PDB file of C-alpha atoms in Angstrom:
ATOM      1  CA  MET A   1      10.897   6.994   1.716  1.00  0.00           C
ATOM      2  CA  ARG A   2      10.941   5.594   5.375  1.00  0.00           C
ATOM      3  CA  THR A   3      10.744   8.898   6.863  1.00  0.00           C
ATOM      4  CA  LEU A   4       8.174   9.765   5.092  1.00  0.00           C
ATOM      5  CA  ILE A   5       6.621   6.242   5.763  1.00  0.00           C
ATOM      6  CA  ALA A   6       7.371   6.451   9.956  1.00  0.00           C
ATOM      7  CA  SER A   7       6.065  10.679   9.787  1.00  0.00           C
ATOM      8  CA  ALA A   8       2.727   9.615   8.287  1.00  0.00           C
ATOM      9  CA  ALA A   9       2.339   6.608  10.880  1.00  0.00           C
ATOM     10  CA  MET A  10       3.324   8.796  13.711  1.00  0.00           C
ATOM     11  CA  MET A  11       0.678  11.653  12.889  1.00  0.00           C
ATOM     12  CA  MET A  12      -1.858   9.216  12.234  1.00  0.00           C
ATOM     13  CA  ALA A  13      -1.424   7.207  15.619  1.00  0.00           C
ATOM     14  CA  SER A  14      -0.761  10.920  17.267  1.00  0.00           C
ATOM     15  CA  MET A  15      -4.523  11.937  15.016  1.00  0.00           C
ATOM     16  CA  ALA A  16      -6.150   8.611  16.790  1.00  0.00           C
ATOM     17  CA  SER A  17      -4.929   9.132  20.163  1.00  0.00           C
ATOM     18  CA  ALA A  18      -5.723  12.916  20.119  1.00  0.00           C
ATOM     19  CA  SER A  19      -8.957  14.233  21.997  1.00  0.00           C
ATOM     20  CA  THR A  20     -11.942  16.984  21.910  1.00  0.00           C
ATOM     21  CA  LEU A  21     -13.091  19.307  24.092  1.00  0.00           C
ATOM     22  CA  THR A  22     -16.755  20.028  22.922  1.00  0.00           C
ATOM     23  CA  LEU A  23     -17.824  24.094  24.412  1.00  0.00           C
ATOM     24  CA  PRO A  24     -20.816  25.600  24.906  1.00  0.00           C
ATOM     25  CA  THR A  25     -22.317  28.471  23.059  1.00  0.00           C
ATOM     26  CA  GLY A  26     -20.394  31.540  24.654  1.00  0.00           C
ATOM     27  CA  PHE A  27     -17.316  29.981  25.816  1.00  0.00           C
ATOM     28  CA  TYR A  28     -14.133  30.310  23.251  1.00  0.00           C
ATOM     29  CA  ALA A  29     -11.041  29.056  23.165  1.00  0.00           C
ATOM     30  CA  MET A  30      -7.720  31.457  22.929  1.00  0.00           C
ATOM     31  CA  GLU A  31      -4.992  28.944  24.202  1.00  0.00           C
ATOM     32  CA  VAL A  32      -4.334  25.541  24.657  1.00  0.00           C
ATOM     33  CA  ASN A  33      -0.923  25.126  26.044  1.00  0.00           C
ATOM     34  CA  GLY A  34       0.368  28.513  25.113  1.00  0.00           C
ATOM     35  CA  ALA A  35      -0.080  28.144  21.922  1.00  0.00           C
ATOM     36  CA  PRO A  36      -3.437  30.288  19.763  1.00  0.00           C
ATOM     37  CA  ALA A  37      -6.753  27.382  20.313  1.00  0.00           C
ATOM     38  CA  GLN A  38      -7.120  25.790  16.679  1.00  0.00           C
ATOM     39  CA  GLN A  39     -10.737  25.442  17.463  1.00  0.00           C
ATOM     40  CA  GLN A  40     -13.332  24.375  14.995  1.00  0.00           C
ATOM     41  CA  GLY A  41     -16.832  25.366  15.623  1.00  0.00           C
ATOM     42  CA  ARG A  42     -17.565  24.213  18.906  1.00  0.00           C
ATOM     43  CA  THR A  43     -14.962  22.075  19.369  1.00  0.00           C
ATOM     44  CA  LEU A  44     -11.119  22.282  20.155  1.00  0.00           C
ATOM     45  CA  GLU A  45      -8.462  19.493  19.792  1.00  0.00           C
ATOM     46  CA  LEU A  46      -6.593  18.444  21.927  1.00  0.00           C
ATOM     47  CA  GLY A  47      -3.201  15.985  22.398  1.00  0.00           C
ATOM     48  CA  GLU A  48      -3.582  13.720  25.069  1.00  0.00           C
ATOM     49  CA  GLY A  49      -2.073  13.908  28.756  1.00  0.00           C
ATOM     50  CA  LYS A  50      -2.095  17.517  30.875  1.00  0.00           C
ATOM     51  CA  GLN A  51      -3.482  20.371  28.833  1.00  0.00           C
ATOM     52  CA  VAL A  52      -3.878  24.062  29.761  1.00  0.00           C
ATOM     53  CA  VAL A  53      -6.630  25.272  28.452  1.00  0.00           C
ATOM     54  CA  THR A  54      -6.996  29.167  27.990  1.00  0.00           C
ATOM     55  CA  LEU A  55     -10.594  30.424  27.365  1.00  0.00           C
ATOM     56  CA  ARG A  56     -13.474  32.903  28.209  1.00  0.00           C
ATOM     57  CA  TYR A  57     -17.014  33.168  28.346  1.00  0.00           C
ATOM     58  CA  ILE A  58     -18.753  35.523  26.251  1.00  0.00           C
ATOM     59  CA  ASN A  59     -22.607  35.673  27.806  1.00  0.00           C
ATOM     60  CA  PRO A  60     -25.214  35.528  24.823  1.00  0.00           C
ATOM     61  CA  TYR A  61     -27.965  35.821  27.296  1.00  0.00           C
ATOM     62  CA  ILE A  62     -26.957  38.735  30.081  1.00  0.00           C
ATOM     63  CA  SER A  63     -26.249  42.487  28.621  1.00  0.00           C
ATOM     64  CA  HIS A  64     -24.563  44.678  30.207  1.00  0.00           C
ATOM     65  CA  PRO A  65     -27.285  47.117  31.703  1.00  0.00           C
ATOM     66  CA  GLU A  66     -25.177  50.931  30.948  1.00  0.00           C
ATOM     67  CA  SER A  67     -24.704  49.485  27.298  1.00  0.00           C
ATOM     68  CA  ASN A  68     -25.060  47.294  24.374  1.00  0.00           C
ATOM     69  CA  ASP A  69     -22.415  45.219  25.198  1.00  0.00           C
ATOM     70  CA  PHE A  70     -22.190  41.619  26.483  1.00  0.00           C
ATOM     71  CA  TYR A  71     -20.781  39.968  29.707  1.00  0.00           C
ATOM     72  CA  THR A  72     -17.323  39.112  29.353  1.00  0.00           C
ATOM     73  CA  SER A  73     -15.633  37.231  31.772  1.00  0.00           C
ATOM     74  CA  LYS A  74     -11.772  36.816  32.673  1.00  0.00           C
ATOM     75  CA  PRO A  75      -9.681  34.439  31.263  1.00  0.00           C
ATOM     76  CA  GLN A  76      -9.830  31.222  32.568  1.00  0.00           C
ATOM     77  CA  TYR A  77      -6.967  28.954  32.774  1.00  0.00           C
ATOM     78  CA  LEU A  78      -8.068  24.817  33.349  1.00  0.00           C
ATOM     79  CA  VAL A  79      -5.588  22.494  34.240  1.00  0.00           C
ATOM     80  CA  PHE A  80      -6.553  19.105  33.387  1.00  0.00           C
ATOM     81  CA  ASN A  81      -5.082  15.302  31.816  1.00  0.00           C
ATOM     82  CA  ALA A  82      -6.764  14.536  28.390  1.00  0.00           C
ATOM     83  CA  GLY A  83      -7.410  10.771  27.291  1.00  0.00           C
ATOM     84  CA  THR A  84      -8.553   9.806  24.440  1.00  0.00           C
ATOM     85  CA  GLY A  85     -12.148  10.031  23.212  1.00  0.00           C
ATOM     86  CA  GLU A  86     -14.832  13.119  23.580  1.00  0.00           C
ATOM     87  CA  MET A  87     -15.200  15.522  26.482  1.00  0.00           C
ATOM     88  CA  GLN A  88     -17.072  18.210  27.198  1.00  0.00           C
ATOM     89  CA  LEU A  89     -17.432  21.512  28.911  1.00  0.00           C
ATOM     90  CA  VAL A  90     -20.743  22.041  30.923  1.00  0.00           C
ATOM     91  CA  LEU A  91     -22.110  25.212  32.003  1.00  0.00           C
ATOM     92  CA  ASP A  92     -24.295  24.903  35.496  1.00  0.00           C
ATOM     93  CA  GLU A  93     -26.706  26.752  36.332  1.00  0.00           C
ATOM     94  CA  ARG A  94     -27.176  29.354  33.699  1.00  0.00           C
ATOM     95  CA  ARG A  95     -30.050  31.315  34.184  1.00  0.00           C
ATOM     96  CA  GLN A  96     -29.309  31.634  37.744  1.00  0.00           C
ATOM     97  CA  PHE A  97     -25.666  32.985  36.772  1.00  0.00           C
ATOM     98  CA  ASP A  98     -25.202  36.627  37.841  1.00  0.00           C
ATOM     99  CA  PRO A  99     -22.195  37.862  37.054  1.00  0.00           C
ATOM    100  CA  TYR A 100     -21.745  40.873  38.976  1.00  0.00           C
ATOM    101  CA  ALA A 101     -22.483  38.801  42.119  1.00  0.00           C
ATOM    102  CA  ALA A 102     -21.326  35.281  41.290  1.00  0.00           C
ATOM    103  CA  ASP A 103     -18.960  32.857  39.970  1.00  0.00           C
ATOM    104  CA  LEU A 104     -19.255  31.003  36.797  1.00  0.00           C
ATOM    105  CA  LYS A 105     -19.610  27.080  37.233  1.00  0.00           C
ATOM    106  CA  PHE A 106     -18.577  24.642  35.043  1.00  0.00           C
ATOM    107  CA  HIS A 107     -17.333  21.160  34.974  1.00  0.00           C
ATOM    108  CA  ILE A 108     -15.434  18.889  32.262  1.00  0.00           C
ATOM    109  CA  GLN A 109     -17.484  15.884  31.430  1.00  0.00           C
ATOM    110  CA  ALA A 110     -16.208  12.611  29.554  1.00  0.00           C
ATOM    111  CA  ASN A 111     -18.585   9.539  29.320  1.00  0.00           C
ATOM    112  CA  GLY A 112     -20.705  11.132  32.130  1.00  0.00           C
ATOM    113  CA  ARG A 113     -18.512  11.708  34.519  1.00  0.00           C
ATOM    114  CA  LYS A 114     -16.679  14.922  36.144  1.00  0.00           C
ATOM    115  CA  VAL A 115     -12.824  15.287  35.097  1.00  0.00           C
ATOM    116  CA  ALA A 116     -10.882  16.483  37.668  1.00  0.00           C
ATOM    117  CA  MET A 117      -9.988  19.959  36.887  1.00  0.00           C
ATOM    118  CA  LYS A 118      -8.445  22.985  38.638  1.00  0.00           C
ATOM    119  CA  ARG A 119      -9.425  26.278  37.289  1.00  0.00           C
ATOM    120  CA  TYR A 120      -7.568  29.299  37.724  1.00  0.00           C
ATOM    121  CA  SER A 121      -8.338  33.134  36.759  1.00  0.00           C
ATOM    122  CA  GLY A 122      -6.245  36.579  36.854  1.00  0.00           C
ATOM    123  CA  HIS A 123      -3.855  36.516  40.189  1.00  0.00           C
ATOM    124  CA  SER A 124      -4.295  33.395  41.319  1.00  0.00           C
ATOM    125  CA  ALA A 125      -2.929  31.464  37.885  1.00  0.00           C
ATOM    126  CA  ILE A 126       0.255  33.341  38.325  1.00  0.00           C
ATOM    127  CA  ALA A 127       0.772  32.434  41.855  1.00  0.00           C
ATOM    128  CA  ALA A 128      -0.127  28.659  41.019  1.00  0.00           C
ATOM    129  CA  ALA A 129       2.447  29.127  38.545  1.00  0.00           C
ATOM    130  CA  LEU A 130       4.932  30.828  40.619  1.00  0.00           C
ATOM    131  CA  ALA A 131       4.061  27.755  43.609  1.00  0.00           C
ATOM    132  CA  ASP A 132       5.180  25.300  41.203  1.00  0.00           C
TER     133      ASP A 132
END
């Protein structure tokens, strides 16, 4: 009985200390810390501390010129520290974005401030993992 109560208390405490990351239209989480992402609508549940979020961007505004497909980014690996509370992923300069000439620009913010993050994609993610 005590074990059950202690487990329930720990679970409630971890839920209270968890943070969320809200994704804008077009962003889809694939993994969080190597596990399949638990995304509810536009909100992604995170724990506290260092997070590695793998996501993709499927641009709902720019379709591929040779077909009916939409532009899809390579997987993006975001590494950042999550505290408690709500965070948002913000896409910068959506209307000026050219998927064939420029890099997708976005940042994470919490309480109106940018959150420090490192971003990797493709071979840069592998190089960073091997460097640690």
